[in-house]
mmCIF file of C-alpha atoms in Angstrom:
data_model
loop_
_atom_site.group_PDB
_atom_site.id
_atom_site.type_symbol
_atom_site.label_atom_id
_atom_site.label_comp_id
_atom_site.label_asym_id
_atom_site.label_seq_id
_atom_site.Cartn_x
_atom_site.Cartn_y
_atom_site.Cartn_z
ATOM 1 C CA UNK A 1 0.000 0.000 0.000
ATOM 2 C CA UNK A 2 1.661 3.191 -1.094
ATOM 3 C CA UNK A 3 -1.152 5.613 -1.771
ATOM 4 C CA UNK A 4 -0.271 9.215 -0.908
ATOM 5 C CA UNK A 5 -3.055 11.193 0.693
ATOM 6 C CA UNK A 6 -2.927 14.977 0.983
ATOM 7 C CA UNK A 7 -4.229 16.685 4.109
ATOM 8 C CA UNK A 8 -4.512 20.333 5.022
ATOM 9 C CA UNK A 9 -1.128 20.411 6.771
ATOM 10 C CA UNK A 10 0.944 17.595 5.290
ATOM 11 C CA UNK A 11 0.842 14.583 3.019
ATOM 12 C CA UNK A 12 0.689 11.064 4.343
ATOM 13 C CA UNK A 13 1.374 7.757 2.679
ATOM 14 C CA UNK A 14 -0.463 4.620 3.692
ATOM 15 C CA UNK A 15 2.079 1.932 4.617
ATOM 16 C CA UNK A 16 -0.301 -0.875 5.457
ATOM 17 C CA UNK A 17 -3.321 -2.131 7.303
ATOM 18 C CA UNK A 18 -2.522 -3.357 10.801
ATOM 19 C CA UNK A 19 -5.984 -4.627 11.725
ATOM 20 C CA UNK A 20 -9.121 -5.471 9.781
ATOM 21 C CA UNK A 21 -12.658 -5.230 11.176
ATOM 22 C CA UNK A 22 -12.615 -8.910 12.155
ATOM 23 C CA UNK A 23 -9.214 -8.549 13.850
ATOM 24 C CA UNK A 24 -10.501 -5.585 15.858
ATOM 25 C CA UNK A 25 -13.555 -7.625 16.884
ATOM 26 C CA UNK A 26 -11.453 -10.633 17.977
ATOM 27 C CA UNK A 27 -9.105 -8.338 19.899
ATOM 28 C CA UNK A 28 -12.012 -6.704 21.737
ATOM 29 C CA UNK A 29 -13.437 -10.121 22.663
ATOM 30 C CA UNK A 30 -10.042 -11.057 24.155
ATOM 31 C CA UNK A 31 -9.816 -7.743 26.021
ATOM 32 C CA UNK A 32 -13.350 -8.180 27.432
ATOM 33 C CA UNK A 33 -12.343 -11.555 28.879
ATOM 34 C CA UNK A 34 -9.117 -10.065 30.281
ATOM 35 C CA UNK A 35 -11.085 -7.305 32.047
ATOM 36 C CA UNK A 36 -13.462 -9.829 33.621
ATOM 37 C CA UNK A 37 -10.566 -12.062 34.690
ATOM 38 C CA UNK A 38 -8.481 -9.206 36.139
ATOM 39 C CA UNK A 39 -11.427 -7.887 38.170
ATOM 40 C CA UNK A 40 -12.808 -11.306 39.194
ATOM 41 C CA UNK A 41 -16.072 -10.464 37.450
ATOM 42 C CA UNK A 42 -17.541 -7.108 36.567
ATOM 43 C CA UNK A 43 -19.787 -6.110 39.474
ATOM 44 C CA UNK A 44 -17.645 -3.097 40.509
ATOM 45 C CA UNK A 45 -16.240 -2.300 37.043
ATOM 46 C CA UNK A 46 -16.980 0.920 35.183
ATOM 47 C CA UNK A 47 -15.780 1.480 31.618
ATOM 48 C CA UNK A 48 -14.836 5.046 30.670
ATOM 49 C CA UNK A 49 -14.018 5.960 27.087
ATOM 50 C CA UNK A 50 -11.931 9.022 26.285
ATOM 51 C CA UNK A 51 -13.644 11.116 23.615
ATOM 52 C CA UNK A 52 -13.588 10.299 20.545
ATOM 53 C CA UNK A 53 -12.581 6.784 19.714
ATOM 54 C CA UNK A 54 -12.304 5.562 23.293
ATOM 55 C CA UNK A 55 -16.078 5.946 23.631
ATOM 56 C CA UNK A 56 -17.122 3.319 21.044
ATOM 57 C CA UNK A 57 -14.454 0.984 22.463
ATOM 58 C CA UNK A 58 -16.021 1.325 25.933
ATOM 59 C CA UNK A 59 -19.520 0.784 24.534
ATOM 60 C CA UNK A 60 -18.519 -2.300 22.548
ATOM 61 C CA UNK A 61 -16.606 -3.799 25.473
ATOM 62 C CA UNK A 62 -19.507 -3.032 27.815
ATOM 63 C CA UNK A 63 -21.873 -5.004 25.565
ATOM 64 C CA UNK A 64 -19.396 -7.907 25.363
ATOM 65 C CA UNK A 65 -18.846 -8.016 29.126
ATOM 66 C CA UNK A 66 -22.616 -7.876 29.684
ATOM 67 C CA UNK A 67 -22.979 -11.030 27.543
ATOM 68 C CA UNK A 68 -20.168 -12.766 29.460
ATOM 69 C CA UNK A 69 -21.311 -11.765 32.958
ATOM 70 C CA UNK A 70 -25.092 -11.657 32.334
ATOM 71 C CA UNK A 71 -25.526 -8.183 33.831
ATOM 72 C CA UNK A 72 -24.992 -4.625 32.543
ATOM 73 C CA UNK A 73 -21.730 -2.744 32.995
ATOM 74 C CA UNK A 74 -21.682 1.025 33.450
ATOM 75 C CA UNK A 75 -20.037 2.804 30.526
ATOM 76 C CA UNK A 76 -19.277 6.483 30.368
ATOM 77 C CA UNK A 77 -17.707 9.264 28.356
ATOM 78 C CA UNK A 78 -14.741 11.378 29.430
ATOM 79 C CA UNK A 79 -14.118 14.680 27.674
ATOM 80 C CA UNK A 80 -10.548 15.802 28.339
ATOM 81 C CA UNK A 81 -10.479 18.824 26.043
ATOM 82 C CA UNK A 82 -10.064 21.268 28.959
ATOM 83 C CA UNK A 83 -7.354 19.164 30.591
ATOM 84 C CA UNK A 84 -4.876 18.985 27.718
ATOM 85 C CA UNK A 85 -1.443 20.418 28.511
ATOM 86 C CA UNK A 86 -1.184 21.769 24.970
ATOM 87 C CA UNK A 87 -3.979 24.297 25.582
ATOM 88 C CA UNK A 88 -3.158 27.899 26.380
ATOM 89 C CA UNK A 89 -2.576 28.455 30.088
ATOM 90 C CA UNK A 90 -3.910 32.016 29.919
ATOM 91 C CA UNK A 91 -7.052 32.603 31.929
ATOM 92 C CA UNK A 92 -8.926 30.396 34.393
ATOM 93 C CA UNK A 93 -9.063 26.641 33.978
ATOM 94 C CA UNK A 94 -12.558 25.540 32.873
ATOM 95 C CA UNK A 95 -14.488 23.256 35.212
ATOM 96 C CA UNK A 96 -16.092 20.013 34.135
ATOM 97 C CA UNK A 97 -19.653 19.492 35.330
ATOM 98 C CA UNK A 98 -20.269 16.799 37.925
ATOM 99 C CA UNK A 99 -21.697 13.627 36.462
ATOM 100 C CA UNK A 100 -20.340 14.308 32.992
ATOM 101 C CA UNK A 101 -19.088 10.712 32.758
ATOM 102 C CA UNK A 102 -22.581 9.273 33.215
ATOM 103 C CA UNK A 103 -22.109 7.343 36.470
ATOM 104 C CA UNK A 104 -20.406 7.825 39.843
ATOM 105 C CA UNK A 105 -16.782 6.671 39.673
ATOM 106 C CA UNK A 106 -16.153 6.854 43.430
ATOM 107 C CA UNK A 107 -15.096 3.488 44.850
ATOM 108 C CA UNK A 108 -15.312 1.793 41.440
ATOM 109 C CA UNK A 109 -12.725 -0.188 39.474
ATOM 110 C CA UNK A 110 -12.428 2.010 36.402
ATOM 111 C CA UNK A 111 -11.078 0.846 33.058
ATOM 112 C CA UNK A 112 -10.080 3.962 31.120
ATOM 113 C CA UNK A 113 -10.063 3.438 27.346
ATOM 114 C CA UNK A 114 -8.421 5.080 24.353
ATOM 115 C CA UNK A 115 -7.598 3.971 20.833
ATOM 116 C CA UNK A 116 -3.828 4.672 20.724
ATOM 117 C CA UNK A 117 -1.259 5.103 23.499
ATOM 118 C CA UNK A 118 1.619 7.283 22.339
ATOM 119 C CA UNK A 119 3.356 9.880 24.547
ATOM 120 C CA UNK A 120 1.031 9.395 27.526
ATOM 121 C CA UNK A 121 -0.093 13.030 27.630
ATOM 122 C CA UNK A 122 -3.701 12.238 26.701
ATOM 123 C CA UNK A 123 -3.877 9.698 29.522
ATOM 124 C CA UNK A 124 -2.368 12.162 32.030
ATOM 125 C CA UNK A 125 -5.093 14.646 31.086
ATOM 126 C CA UNK A 126 -7.733 11.898 31.339
ATOM 127 C CA UNK A 127 -6.598 10.966 34.849
ATOM 128 C CA UNK A 128 -6.909 14.609 35.935
ATOM 129 C CA UNK A 129 -10.420 14.795 34.448
ATOM 130 C CA UNK A 130 -11.421 11.436 35.952
ATOM 131 C CA UNK A 131 -10.295 12.342 39.471
ATOM 132 C CA UNK A 132 -12.203 15.617 39.253
ATOM 133 C CA UNK A 133 -15.311 13.397 39.009
ATOM 134 C CA UNK A 134 -14.570 11.317 42.112
ATOM 135 C CA UNK A 135 -12.069 8.912 43.651
ATOM 136 C CA UNK A 136 -12.103 5.478 42.012
ATOM 137 C CA UNK A 137 -10.926 2.401 43.904
ATOM 138 C CA UNK A 138 -8.588 1.610 40.991
ATOM 139 C CA UNK A 139 -7.884 2.825 37.478
ATOM 140 C CA UNK A 140 -6.522 0.618 34.734
ATOM 141 C CA UNK A 141 -5.809 1.640 31.160
ATOM 142 C CA UNK A 142 -6.974 -0.194 28.039
ATOM 143 C CA UNK A 143 -5.742 0.779 24.577
ATOM 144 C CA UNK A 144 -6.346 -0.817 21.209
ATOM 145 C CA UNK A 145 -2.807 0.070 20.013
ATOM 146 C CA UNK A 146 0.334 0.853 22.041
ATOM 147 C CA UNK A 147 2.836 2.491 19.692
ATOM 148 C CA UNK A 148 5.596 3.390 22.178
ATOM 149 C CA UNK A 149 7.437 6.749 22.411
ATOM 150 C CA UNK A 150 6.299 7.530 25.968
ATOM 151 C CA UNK A 151 7.115 10.937 27.440
ATOM 152 C CA UNK A 152 5.410 10.159 30.766
ATOM 153 C CA UNK A 153 5.539 7.050 32.987
ATOM 154 C CA UNK A 154 2.216 5.616 31.811
ATOM 155 C CA UNK A 155 1.574 1.984 30.931
ATOM 156 C CA UNK A 156 -1.561 0.196 29.780
ATOM 157 C CA UNK A 157 -2.834 -2.852 31.673
ATOM 158 C CA UNK A 158 -4.853 -4.078 28.695
ATOM 159 C CA UNK A 159 -3.326 -3.776 25.204
ATOM 160 C CA UNK A 160 -4.902 -4.924 21.966
ATOM 161 C CA UNK A 161 -1.696 -4.805 19.984
ATOM 162 C CA UNK A 162 1.792 -3.329 20.413
ATOM 163 C CA UNK A 163 3.206 -1.739 17.255
ATOM 164 C CA UNK A 164 6.679 -0.218 17.194
ATOM 165 C CA UNK A 165 6.619 2.970 15.151
ATOM 166 C CA UNK A 166 8.960 5.734 14.103
ATOM 167 C CA UNK A 167 8.262 9.398 14.893
ATOM 168 C CA UNK A 168 7.178 9.916 11.256
ATOM 169 C CA UNK A 169 4.613 7.147 11.384
ATOM 170 C CA UNK A 170 1.024 7.588 12.536
ATOM 171 C CA UNK A 171 -1.494 4.974 13.642
ATOM 172 C CA UNK A 172 -4.972 5.711 12.294
ATOM 173 C CA UNK A 173 -7.712 3.849 14.126
ATOM 174 C CA UNK A 174 -11.040 3.921 12.310
ATOM 175 C CA UNK A 175 -14.193 2.772 14.073
ATOM 176 C CA UNK A 176 -17.578 2.496 12.398
ATOM 177 C CA UNK A 177 -19.294 4.673 15.012
ATOM 178 C CA UNK A 178 -16.983 7.603 14.160
ATOM 179 C CA UNK A 179 -15.508 6.834 10.720
ATOM 180 C CA UNK A 180 -18.034 4.541 9.051
ATOM 181 C CA UNK A 181 -15.641 1.561 8.973
ATOM 182 C CA UNK A 182 -13.431 -0.553 11.242
ATOM 183 C CA UNK A 183 -9.720 -0.821 10.522
ATOM 184 C CA UNK A 184 -6.323 0.256 11.821
ATOM 185 C CA UNK A 185 -3.840 1.748 9.366
ATOM 186 C CA UNK A 186 -0.163 2.595 9.581
ATOM 187 C CA UNK A 187 0.590 5.773 7.662
ATOM 188 C CA UNK A 188 3.729 7.896 7.290
ATOM 189 C CA UNK A 189 4.228 11.624 6.891
ATOM 190 C CA UNK A 190 5.774 12.503 3.540
ATOM 191 C CA UNK A 191 7.797 15.707 3.074
#
């Protein structure tokens, strides 16, 4: 695969498909079983997806765990846009409204979900946002792809796939709920 795609800021070249729709599905089934095993069931588990693509992952895994455990699992949405460290620091820090996740996280075993783990900065922001909502009993991280290059000491407990990448490469996760299709692509910036 060597198609070059132009974007507003730079051109990217598709290097290959890392996961098909069926591979994503099988990976999520495995991760659902790992969550249940790690937590000895799912009675105290809450799944929290980081906006955007972490949300459909949480919803899909919630449905899978519900089938395994025969009872519903709370799933919620975490918007970290006001917690990013790449935002301007001028002015007051915006407050997130209580209950924005959709359920009370206090005392719960939370599985925080995102599509790709890279530098760790998104997860640091997510932890700040999560703890502004309450004090969970535990927080574990689930990512579909871990691509390395950490800048912060953050590690995922549940990993769909580990893919070593260069700084020029980008992992593009596409999920039907957001993108109209399921696949994971490896692309590279072209100068």
